[in-house]
Amino acid sequence: MDYKNTYDVESSPDHMALDSEKGLPVYTSEAPAVAGEVFVSGNTWYAKTQRAVSKFGVEPRGIERVPEDERPDKSLMQVGTMWCSANMVVSSFAIGALAIPVFELGFVDSLLTILFINLLAITPVAFFSTFGPRFGLRQMVLSRYYFGYYGVKLIAIFNILACIGWSSVNVIVGAQLLNAVNSNVPGYAGIIIIAAGTWLVTVFGYKVVHHYEFWSWIPCLIIFLIVLGEFAHSGAFINIPMGKGRPETGSILSFAASVFGFGTGWTSYAADYTVYQPVNVSRIKTFAWTYGGLIFPLCFTEMLGLAVATATTSTTDDRYIKGYSESGIGGLLAAVLFPPLGRFGQFCLVILSLSIIANNCPNIYSLTFSLQLMARQTQAVPRFIWTFIGTLVYCAIAIPGYSHFESVLENFMLLIGYWLAIYEGISLTEHFVFRARKYDISIWNSPKLLPPGGAAVLAFCFGVFGAVMGMAQVWFIGPIGKKIGLPAFGGDIGFELAFVFSALSFLILRFFEKKQFGR
């Protein structure tokens, strides 16, 4: 193996040409990176379109590897603030609030679940964020080293569903807040407003996304502190006692699956937001900024949501349960802010509703790379066009789903946790066991040199089997999940089994695959 390529040192970056018909870069195994000028060179519609939008600062690059001399982003603080803004939002507040009305847990047990599950869930996100500077590859392209050139397309499909699903769920939460401020604002109007704002940021790409996220967490933190202060002053908090026995076990595991799904949901995007960092940036610092940018907003907002949700069990003050029943999370926050703050409280809810833009920016920006990864034809569509198409699709899903937020949120969080646990089980096993932490960067676009992918796809199927065995959802309870908690509800251990089944099966299958094919 070439030592230079293995450790992300440029070698022969000039080995690139243009597809005469489509204007797309043509890569060879000797072309580890693609210069930015390639995207705007030539007279094809692709090149002409890229030149036109580049004048306005739109990022032309898609899934192509970033050369080392085109990585101007030297601020690791931007990495931390990006994740902080994406999670200092009302969606994470809603996750914590689920513990009371949905899972019927106590306060302390829910609090501990939020803390420890988040500590675990975000570790893969921070770990894979360190790969962006090392290799200059997007997360889904990096996944070719784990799933193969063709096998990764299966993962890309799941990631597309995740991006669209997260965006739909998040925008519903934001629309609920706007409806709580003014009931004359229908759900579809709120969805369109937030989606338009998200598109306006993501259409420009990496640089504008980071600039926006650098600041957007600040007003949200201030408002959440106001919510904390007003709720503490109201005296409405109720320290709901911890349950016991099988029902408690089942509820904790199912709530943990929702928390895990939300926190680890960023794993499949992780490297996308560090690819423009210099190759020699400290991996420890990259990990630390990412981890810190995630753990603080996730724990703070989810624990705050949990605390406020305890008031819905009050027998003397029904404004919290009434607000939650009528307008979901928006109504619950309105019950905290409107009585003492009036118009200013309404203003706070409007700002929180717009925080969904920061939450959805990573989803829609990263969606484009999974779409381009699917085929040569989808790669021929510029990134900014996929951004617009993705926005239309998730709006079309969110508008009819507006009135079913709670059940959609719970089931979707569990579903995301399942597939990402499988992804992590396979990726981490390949990285530590078979690849021994070494990568030949020159083969990122070479199907014959990347792993065949058969072992990963089969292991993925085993992971799905494990998830089905351990899941506990309203539409199905697996045979193992049924043995935890009450038989009617079970306890969800789908993501634990998904990880174990996929990792162990991949360990065996990949051994024989590598022995047979030598790659």
XYZ file of C-alpha atoms in Angstrom, residues 7-8 68 71 74 76 133-135 277-283 285-286:
18
model
C -2.097 8.988 5.150
C -3.937 11.476 2.997
C -5.654 19.573 0.594
C -9.443 23.507 2.610
C -9.281 26.455 9.963
C -12.618 24.152 14.875
C -9.911 16.470 7.663
C -7.898 13.281 7.207
C -9.463 12.231 3.929
C -10.549 21.401 7.581
C -6.748 21.129 7.035
C -5.416 17.590 6.912
C -3.044 18.209 9.825
C -5.696 19.484 12.243
C -5.657 17.713 15.609
C -7.980 14.711 15.687
C -9.438 18.657 19.135
C -11.834 17.810 16.305
